[in-house]
Amino acid sequence: MIKCEMCEADLRSFDVNNLDFENDAETSKNFKPTVKSDFVRLAFRDGGSNAFYEKLKSAMAAKEWEKVHETSNIKVTSDFDPGLGGLVGIIRNAEQSQKEQKETLNQAFKDLDGLMANTSEMVKLAESIRNKLSKELDSGTSTDETSAFRTYLIELGIPNPVTKDSAGSTYHKELARQLAEFLDNFLEKEKGMMSLTDIYCLFNRARGVALISPEDLYKACSQFEHLNLPMRLRKFSSGLMVVESVHHSDEQIAQRILHHIKTKGPLTAIELASLDKMSVVLVNEQLQMVEEKGLICKDESVEGVRFYDNLIINFRWERNN
Amino acid sequence: MTDLFNFPSIHNFPPFYTLQTQPTTRQTQIALWSEIILAYFMHHKLYRLELSESLNGELFDNKGIKRRLKLGTLQCIIDAMVKQGTAEWDLQSKKNVALIYWRKPEEWATIINNWVFNSGMTNSILTVYEIAHGDITEGLDFHGLDQTILLKSLDILVKRGLAQLFQGTSTEDMGVKFFGTNG
C-alpha cells in the first residue's frame, strides 16, 4: 500500500523487524515523515478501535512519560504486594535477609578457608627460614635484624598443633609437651618466668586456628612436673599463675632485682617492669618474693610503693657517746 | 636541752617509716626505732611520750625526706617496748600516752637510794617534790623525773624495806623516810 485509503496521504513502508528501538533518535530520523503534521491518524480495519481507545485513554491519564524521571531515581519503596504482607511476609523477609547474610559470610570466609588450607605450608616455610637463620646465627654472621626476624618466625607457628581429635585421651599430656617445646624459646628471653595469660595469647597466636581454651592450657601446664619437662606451673600467693623454667631460681630473680636497685636506685614495680620489659603483675610478684627473703624493703608514701635495698636488716647504730 | 640529738643514718632512710611486712626486717626495724626513742628521751631527759602529738616532732617527722611515722606504726613500736620493759602504757590514755623507761623504775630506785645514803640523809624525811624538783637534787640524774615513775621507784624501795611513805595533802606533799641501808 502506497497511499492511505482514507486520506490518500503517502505511506512509506519499512521493515518492523529492523527497527532499532534502543536508539530512538536514530529511528525517528530515518523514518521522519515527509510532511510534518501534529496528528496521527489510525485506521482499524478489523475492529478493536474501542479496546485501543480505552488503553490509550488510561495511558494518557497515567502520564507515564512524566513519571519516568522520578521512578528511576527513587526506588519504589511503598510497593505493596499482598503476598508480602502479614506474618508470612515477615517470615519471608527474615528468610531473605538470612540468605543474604549467609552469602556475605561465605564470600568473606572464602579467603580465610584458603589461608587455612595453606597454613601448614606457610608454617613449613617459616620453619625452613628459621632453620636457615639459626645456622647463620651459629656461624656468627647474624645481625640484629636477622635475630629480630627470627623471633617473629618463632612466634609465627606450630607445624602440627595438637588437638583433641589428634591426641584423644593423651590430649593434655601432648599439649604440655608441645607447649614446653614452644616456651623453650621464650622463657630465656622473658627471664625465666611468664604469666599464664601471656602464654595463652602467644601460644594461641602460634597455633593460628586450632585454638585452645584457658582450661586446657592450665591442665597442660599442670602436667609439666609429671612429664619431667624443664618448666613448672607456679601459683603466687596473690593467685597469679606463671610458668617458670626450672633452670631459673628465685635466687637469680633476687640477684637481678637487687642489681637493678643497686645500680639505678630505689625502684617502683612499674619502673622495674619497664627496665626488664616484663609485665607489671609479674614484677610485682617477684618484688614481693624478694621482699619476703628480706633482701629489699618497701617505702609506702603518697608517691606509691618504692623498693629499696634492705639497709634496715643489717643496720647497727654506732653511737659515740 | 637545746643541744642537738644526733640521729643515726637510718633515720633518713625512707622505708624506715613504713612498717615492714617481712618478719625479720620488721623486728629489726622496731628494735632500731626503740633504740632511737630511748636515746632521744635520755638525751633530752624526757619521760612521757604523747603519741599523736609527737608525730609532728623531729623524732618521728623527718621533713628532710618528707616521711612521717604513722600512729599505728608507733603504737606497734611502743607495744614491743612494753614487752621489753622499756616502756609502759598509760592505761587511761587508750594507747596515746606511754612512759618511756630509758632507766627502769628499779634502776631509779637504786640510784635514789644510793644518793640518800651517800649524801647522809638517812632517816630524814623528804617530800616527793623535793626529790624531783628540789634544790638539793639539782644537777642529778633523777632531777625532773616524771612523778609517776618516781612514785613507782619509791614503791619499789618501800617493798624492799628501804623507805616509808607518809600521806600528804597531795601527791607532791607526800613524805618519804629513807632508812639508809645501802641496797
mmCIF file of N, CA and C in Angstrom, chain A residues 56-151:
data_model
loop_
_atom_site.group_PDB
_atom_site.id
_atom_site.type_symbol
_atom_site.label_atom_id
_atom_site.label_comp_id
_atom_site.label_asym_id
_atom_site.label_seq_id
_atom_site.Cartn_x
_atom_site.Cartn_y
_atom_site.Cartn_z
ATOM 1 N N LEU A 56 -5.442 3.692 25.375
ATOM 2 C CA LEU A 56 -4.791 4.981 25.123
ATOM 3 C C LEU A 56 -5.211 5.997 26.165
ATOM 4 N N LYS A 57 -6.490 5.963 26.512
ATOM 5 C CA LYS A 57 -7.015 6.917 27.474
ATOM 6 C C LYS A 57 -6.349 6.736 28.842
ATOM 7 N N SER A 58 -6.268 5.487 29.244
ATOM 8 C CA SER A 58 -5.660 5.255 30.573
ATOM 9 C C SER A 58 -4.178 5.612 30.561
ATOM 10 N N ALA A 59 -3.542 5.343 29.422
ATOM 11 C CA ALA A 59 -2.131 5.699 29.309
ATOM 12 C C ALA A 59 -1.940 7.198 29.380
ATOM 13 N N MET A 60 -2.856 7.943 28.727
ATOM 14 C CA MET A 60 -2.770 9.393 28.739
ATOM 15 C C MET A 60 -2.985 9.934 30.146
ATOM 16 N N ALA A 61 -3.921 9.261 30.861
ATOM 17 C CA ALA A 61 -4.230 9.717 32.217
ATOM 18 C C ALA A 61 -3.061 9.443 33.174
ATOM 19 N N ALA A 62 -2.430 8.295 32.984
ATOM 20 C CA ALA A 62 -1.321 7.920 33.884
ATOM 21 C C ALA A 62 -0.094 8.793 33.668
ATOM 22 N N LYS A 63 0.013 9.356 32.465
ATOM 23 C CA LYS A 63 1.151 10.206 32.098
ATOM 24 C C LYS A 63 2.490 9.548 32.453
ATOM 25 N N GLU A 64 2.596 8.322 32.014
ATOM 26 C CA GLU A 64 3.767 7.526 32.343
ATOM 27 C C GLU A 64 5.063 8.235 31.974
ATOM 28 N N TRP A 65 5.057 8.958 30.859
ATOM 29 C CA TRP A 65 6.289 9.614 30.388
ATOM 30 C C TRP A 65 6.820 10.683 31.327
ATOM 31 N N GLU A 66 5.887 11.230 32.123
ATOM 32 C CA GLU A 66 6.347 12.243 33.074
ATOM 33 C C GLU A 66 6.950 11.628 34.334
ATOM 34 N N LYS A 67 6.498 10.419 34.617
ATOM 35 C CA LYS A 67 6.960 9.760 35.859
ATOM 36 C C LYS A 67 8.362 9.167 35.721
ATOM 37 N N VAL A 68 8.701 8.884 34.479
ATOM 38 C CA VAL A 68 9.953 8.152 34.230
ATOM 39 C C VAL A 68 11.113 8.653 35.093
ATOM 40 N N HIS A 69 11.251 9.951 35.158
ATOM 41 C CA HIS A 69 12.381 10.529 35.878
ATOM 42 C C HIS A 69 12.397 10.175 37.353
ATOM 43 N N GLU A 70 11.212 10.385 37.969
ATOM 44 C CA GLU A 70 11.122 10.103 39.415
ATOM 45 C C GLU A 70 11.450 8.655 39.755
ATOM 46 N N THR A 71 10.768 7.765 39.071
ATOM 47 C CA THR A 71 10.907 6.345 39.428
ATOM 48 C C THR A 71 12.309 5.835 39.215
ATOM 49 N N SER A 72 13.000 6.389 38.236
ATOM 50 C CA SER A 72 14.349 5.875 38.019
ATOM 51 C C SER A 72 15.295 6.312 39.120
ATOM 52 N N ASN A 73 15.012 7.469 39.720
ATOM 53 C CA ASN A 73 15.892 7.944 40.794
ATOM 54 C C ASN A 73 15.569 7.304 42.147
ATOM 55 N N ILE A 74 14.286 7.297 42.462
ATOM 56 C CA ILE A 74 13.895 6.744 43.765
ATOM 57 C C ILE A 74 13.303 5.369 43.546
ATOM 58 N N LYS A 75 13.900 4.405 44.202
ATOM 59 C CA LYS A 75 13.400 3.047 44.051
ATOM 60 C C LYS A 75 12.028 2.952 44.679
ATOM 61 N N VAL A 76 11.200 2.172 44.082
ATOM 62 C CA VAL A 76 9.841 2.033 44.598
ATOM 63 C C VAL A 76 9.905 1.411 45.986
ATOM 64 N N THR A 77 9.458 2.176 46.974
ATOM 65 C CA THR A 77 9.564 1.691 48.345
ATOM 66 C C THR A 77 8.222 1.200 48.859
ATOM 67 N N SER A 78 7.212 1.940 48.489
ATOM 68 C CA SER A 78 5.913 1.578 49.056
ATOM 69 C C SER A 78 5.122 0.676 48.114
ATOM 70 N N ASP A 79 5.944 -0.182 47.515
ATOM 71 C CA ASP A 79 5.300 -1.090 46.577
ATOM 72 C C ASP A 79 4.596 -2.186 47.353
ATOM 73 N N PHE A 80 3.315 -2.074 47.482
ATOM 74 C CA PHE A 80 2.616 -3.058 48.304
ATOM 75 C C PHE A 80 2.194 -4.261 47.497
ATOM 76 N N ASP A 81 2.661 -5.414 48.052
ATOM 77 C CA ASP A 81 2.293 -6.672 47.423
ATOM 78 C C ASP A 81 1.577 -7.493 48.471
ATOM 79 N N PRO A 82 0.301 -7.825 48.220
ATOM 80 C CA PRO A 82 -0.454 -8.553 49.249
ATOM 81 C C PRO A 82 0.236 -9.841 49.663
ATOM 82 N N GLY A 83 1.017 -10.409 48.761
ATOM 83 C CA GLY A 83 1.716 -11.659 49.056
ATOM 84 C C GLY A 83 2.812 -11.458 50.091
ATOM 85 N N LEU A 84 3.265 -10.202 50.287
ATOM 86 C CA LEU A 84 4.368 -9.948 51.202
ATOM 87 C C LEU A 84 3.892 -9.457 52.564
ATOM 88 N N GLY A 85 2.586 -9.272 52.719
ATOM 89 C CA GLY A 85 2.071 -8.722 53.965
ATOM 90 C C GLY A 85 1.894 -9.784 55.029
ATOM 91 N N GLY A 86 1.547 -9.343 56.250
ATOM 92 C CA GLY A 86 1.208 -10.258 57.332
ATOM 93 C C GLY A 86 2.388 -11.047 57.840
ATOM 94 N N LEU A 87 2.079 -12.117 58.593
ATOM 95 C CA LEU A 87 3.103 -12.947 59.222
ATOM 96 C C LEU A 87 3.999 -13.610 58.198
ATOM 97 N N VAL A 88 3.337 -14.095 57.110
ATOM 98 C CA VAL A 88 4.098 -14.764 56.052
ATOM 99 C C VAL A 88 5.145 -13.819 55.504
ATOM 100 N N GLY A 89 4.712 -12.579 55.348
ATOM 101 C CA GLY A 89 5.631 -11.577 54.807
ATOM 102 C C GLY A 89 6.823 -11.376 55.710
ATOM 103 N N ILE A 90 6.567 -11.308 57.033
ATOM 104 C CA ILE A 90 7.677 -11.094 57.986
ATOM 105 C C ILE A 90 8.651 -12.253 57.929
ATOM 106 N N ILE A 91 8.078 -13.477 57.921
ATOM 107 C CA ILE A 91 8.942 -14.659 57.867
ATOM 108 C C ILE A 91 9.773 -14.659 56.596
ATOM 109 N N ARG A 92 9.085 -14.310 55.512
ATOM 110 C CA ARG A 92 9.781 -14.312 54.225
ATOM 111 C C ARG A 92 10.906 -13.282 54.225
ATOM 112 N N ASN A 93 10.609 -12.137 54.819
ATOM 113 C CA ASN A 93 11.641 -11.100 54.907
ATOM 114 C C ASN A 93 12.855 -11.581 55.688
ATOM 115 N N ALA A 94 12.575 -12.223 56.824
ATOM 116 C CA ALA A 94 13.657 -12.729 57.679
ATOM 117 C C ALA A 94 14.494 -13.744 56.912
ATOM 118 N N GLU A 95 13.780 -14.645 56.213
ATOM 119 C CA GLU A 95 14.495 -15.657 55.429
ATOM 120 C C GLU A 95 15.397 -15.011 54.395
ATOM 121 N N GLN A 96 14.814 -13.997 53.790
ATOM 122 C CA GLN A 96 15.531 -13.287 52.739
ATOM 123 C C GLN A 96 16.842 -12.690 53.291
ATOM 124 N N SER A 97 16.729 -12.002 54.434
ATOM 125 C CA SER A 97 17.928 -11.330 54.956
ATOM 126 C C SER A 97 18.936 -12.357 55.456
ATOM 127 N N GLN A 98 18.425 -13.500 55.971
ATOM 128 C CA GLN A 98 19.345 -14.562 56.395
ATOM 129 C C GLN A 98 20.157 -15.075 55.233
ATOM 130 N N LYS A 99 19.442 -15.239 54.143
ATOM 131 C CA LYS A 99 20.091 -15.758 52.945
ATOM 132 C C LYS A 99 21.188 -14.794 52.478
ATOM 133 N N GLU A 100 20.831 -13.521 52.547
ATOM 134 C CA GLU A 100 21.823 -12.519 52.124
ATOM 135 C C GLU A 100 23.052 -12.535 53.022
ATOM 136 N N GLN A 101 22.809 -12.642 54.356
ATOM 137 C CA GLN A 101 23.926 -12.665 55.301
ATOM 138 C C GLN A 101 24.821 -13.862 55.064
ATOM 139 N N LYS A 102 24.159 -14.992 54.804
ATOM 140 C CA LYS A 102 24.916 -16.214 54.580
ATOM 141 C C LYS A 102 25.850 -16.058 53.383
ATOM 142 N N GLU A 103 25.294 -15.447 52.358
ATOM 143 C CA GLU A 103 26.118 -15.255 51.159
ATOM 144 C C GLU A 103 27.306 -14.357 51.445
ATOM 145 N N THR A 104 27.030 -13.271 52.191
ATOM 146 C CA THR A 104 28.115 -12.348 52.529
ATOM 147 C C THR A 104 29.202 -13.069 53.316
ATOM 148 N N LEU A 105 28.759 -13.869 54.304
ATOM 149 C CA LEU A 105 29.724 -14.592 55.133
ATOM 150 C C LEU A 105 30.532 -15.563 54.303
ATOM 151 N N ASN A 106 29.822 -16.285 53.453
ATOM 152 C CA ASN A 106 30.531 -17.249 52.613
ATOM 153 C C ASN A 106 31.616 -16.579 51.788
ATOM 154 N N GLN A 107 31.227 -15.432 51.267
ATOM 155 C CA GLN A 107 32.202 -14.703 50.455
ATOM 156 C C GLN A 107 33.393 -14.269 51.291
ATOM 157 N N ALA A 108 33.064 -13.783 52.502
ATOM 158 C CA ALA A 108 34.120 -13.272 53.367
ATOM 159 C C ALA A 108 35.068 -14.373 53.789
ATOM 160 N N PHE A 109 34.516 -15.547 54.065
ATOM 161 C CA PHE A 109 35.356 -16.623 54.588
ATOM 162 C C PHE A 109 36.036 -17.443 53.509
ATOM 163 N N LYS A 110 35.689 -17.176 52.298
ATOM 164 C CA LYS A 110 36.330 -17.909 51.217
ATOM 165 C C LYS A 110 37.847 -17.747 51.307
ATOM 166 N N ASP A 111 38.265 -16.483 51.604
ATOM 167 C CA ASP A 111 39.697 -16.192 51.693
ATOM 168 C C ASP A 111 40.325 -16.898 52.888
ATOM 169 N N LEU A 112 39.569 -16.882 53.997
ATOM 170 C CA LEU A 112 40.091 -17.491 55.216
ATOM 171 C C LEU A 112 40.278 -18.989 55.017
ATOM 172 N N ASP A 113 39.313 -19.615 54.322
ATOM 173 C CA ASP A 113 39.437 -21.042 54.034
ATOM 174 C C ASP A 113 40.718 -21.305 53.260
ATOM 175 N N GLY A 114 40.954 -20.438 52.334
ATOM 176 C CA GLY A 114 42.167 -20.572 51.529
ATOM 177 C C GLY A 114 43.403 -20.483 52.397
ATOM 178 N N LEU A 115 43.368 -19.534 53.334
ATOM 179 C CA LEU A 115 44.507 -19.347 54.225
ATOM 180 C C LEU A 115 44.707 -20.584 55.091
ATOM 181 N N MET A 116 43.588 -21.118 55.605
ATOM 182 C CA MET A 116 43.681 -22.295 56.459
ATOM 183 C C MET A 116 44.233 -23.482 55.694
ATOM 184 N N ALA A 117 43.828 -23.601 54.451
ATOM 185 C CA ALA A 117 44.307 -24.708 53.636
ATOM 186 C C ALA A 117 45.816 -24.617 53.456
ATOM 187 N N ASN A 118 46.310 -23.398 53.468
ATOM 188 C CA ASN A 118 47.732 -23.220 53.223
ATOM 189 C C ASN A 118 48.550 -23.070 54.498
ATOM 190 N N THR A 119 47.866 -23.166 55.661
ATOM 191 C CA THR A 119 48.557 -22.923 56.929
ATOM 192 C C THR A 119 49.817 -23.755 57.075
ATOM 193 N N SER A 120 49.646 -25.064 56.861
ATOM 194 C CA SER A 120 50.785 -25.948 57.104
ATOM 195 C C SER A 120 51.953 -25.579 56.202
ATOM 196 N N GLU A 121 51.638 -25.196 54.967
ATOM 197 C CA GLU A 121 52.728 -24.818 54.064
ATOM 198 C C GLU A 121 53.422 -23.555 54.540
ATOM 199 N N MET A 122 52.598 -22.595 54.999
ATOM 200 C CA MET A 122 53.173 -21.350 55.485
ATOM 201 C C MET A 122 54.092 -21.606 56.682
ATOM 202 N N VAL A 123 53.620 -22.456 57.580
ATOM 203 C CA VAL A 123 54.414 -22.754 58.769
ATOM 204 C C VAL A 123 55.698 -23.456 58.383
ATOM 205 N N LYS A 124 55.592 -24.381 57.404
ATOM 206 C CA LYS A 124 56.794 -25.080 56.926
ATOM 207 C C LYS A 124 57.813 -24.085 56.390
ATOM 208 N N LEU A 125 57.292 -23.132 55.639
ATOM 209 C CA LEU A 125 58.165 -22.104 55.059
ATOM 210 C C LEU A 125 58.868 -21.341 56.170
ATOM 211 N N ALA A 126 58.077 -20.965 57.176
ATOM 212 C CA ALA A 126 58.630 -20.221 58.302
ATOM 213 C C ALA A 126 59.713 -21.036 58.996
ATOM 214 N N GLU A 127 59.431 -22.331 59.163
ATOM 215 C CA GLU A 127 60.383 -23.236 59.801
ATOM 216 C C GLU A 127 61.704 -23.263 59.051
ATOM 217 N N SER A 128 61.606 -23.395 57.729
ATOM 218 C CA SER A 128 62.830 -23.545 56.948
ATOM 219 C C SER A 128 63.648 -22.258 56.983
ATOM 220 N N ILE A 129 62.951 -21.134 56.942
ATOM 221 C CA ILE A 129 63.682 -19.859 57.035
ATOM 222 C C ILE A 129 64.355 -19.745 58.393
ATOM 223 N N ARG A 130 63.609 -20.197 59.393
ATOM 224 C CA ARG A 130 64.127 -20.109 60.757
ATOM 225 C C ARG A 130 65.391 -20.956 60.902
ATOM 226 N N ASN A 131 65.328 -22.163 60.324
ATOM 227 C CA ASN A 131 66.491 -23.037 60.407
ATOM 228 C C ASN A 131 67.688 -22.412 59.716
ATOM 229 N N LYS A 132 67.422 -21.845 58.550
ATOM 230 C CA LYS A 132 68.499 -21.195 57.797
ATOM 231 C C LYS A 132 69.113 -20.090 58.651
ATOM 232 N N LEU A 133 68.225 -19.338 59.289
ATOM 233 C CA LEU A 133 68.683 -18.208 60.085
ATOM 234 C C LEU A 133 69.473 -18.668 61.303
ATOM 235 N N SER A 134 69.040 -19.781 61.906
ATOM 236 C CA SER A 134 69.781 -20.218 63.090
ATOM 237 C C SER A 134 71.157 -20.737 62.700
ATOM 238 N N LYS A 135 71.259 -21.286 61.483
ATOM 239 C CA LYS A 135 72.578 -21.690 61.007
ATOM 240 C C LYS A 135 73.473 -20.464 60.894
ATOM 241 N N GLU A 136 72.862 -19.413 60.359
ATOM 242 C CA GLU A 136 73.592 -18.168 60.187
ATOM 243 C C GLU A 136 74.008 -17.629 61.552
ATOM 244 N N LEU A 137 73.072 -17.775 62.497
ATOM 245 C CA LEU A 137 73.309 -17.292 63.855
ATOM 246 C C LEU A 137 74.480 -18.042 64.473
ATOM 247 N N ASP A 138 74.498 -19.367 64.226
ATOM 248 C CA ASP A 138 75.570 -20.184 64.786
ATOM 249 C C ASP A 138 76.915 -19.804 64.183
ATOM 250 N N SER A 139 76.891 -19.503 62.892
ATOM 251 C CA SER A 139 78.153 -19.180 62.244
ATOM 252 C C SER A 139 78.594 -17.753 62.584
ATOM 253 N N GLY A 140 77.777 -17.057 63.338
ATOM 254 C CA GLY A 140 78.197 -15.751 63.850
ATOM 255 C C GLY A 140 78.062 -14.609 62.874
ATOM 256 N N THR A 141 77.309 -14.805 61.813
ATOM 257 C CA THR A 141 77.197 -13.732 60.835
ATOM 258 C C THR A 141 75.869 -12.966 60.970
ATOM 259 N N SER A 142 75.187 -13.231 62.036
ATOM 260 C CA SER A 142 73.858 -12.616 62.150
ATOM 261 C C SER A 142 73.943 -11.160 62.587
ATOM 262 N N THR A 143 72.887 -10.449 62.278
ATOM 263 C CA THR A 143 72.795 -9.066 62.711
ATOM 264 C C THR A 143 71.568 -8.955 63.603
ATOM 265 N N ASP A 144 71.378 -7.788 64.125
ATOM 266 C CA ASP A 144 70.195 -7.575 64.964
ATOM 267 C C ASP A 144 68.928 -7.842 64.176
ATOM 268 N N GLU A 145 68.985 -7.456 62.908
ATOM 269 C CA GLU A 145 67.799 -7.608 62.060
ATOM 270 C C GLU A 145 67.404 -9.071 61.895
ATOM 271 N N THR A 146 68.421 -9.894 61.612
ATOM 272 C CA THR A 146 68.089 -11.303 61.395
ATOM 273 C C THR A 146 67.582 -11.940 62.671
ATOM 274 N N SER A 147 68.158 -11.546 63.787
ATOM 275 C CA SER A 147 67.684 -12.169 65.029
ATOM 276 C C SER A 147 66.277 -11.687 65.359
ATOM 277 N N ALA A 148 65.990 -10.453 65.022
ATOM 278 C CA ALA A 148 64.627 -9.948 65.244
ATOM 279 C C ALA A 148 63.653 -10.698 64.346
ATOM 280 N N PHE A 149 64.082 -10.904 63.111
ATOM 281 C CA PHE A 149 63.265 -11.635 62.156
ATOM 282 C C PHE A 149 63.007 -13.048 62.647
ATOM 283 N N ARG A 150 64.048 -13.615 63.235
ATOM 284 C CA ARG A 150 63.942 -14.971 63.735
ATOM 285 C C ARG A 150 62.884 -15.069 64.825
ATOM 286 N N THR A 151 62.867 -14.051 65.705
ATOM 287 C CA THR A 151 61.884 -14.117 66.781
ATOM 288 C C THR A 151 60.469 -14.020 66.232
#
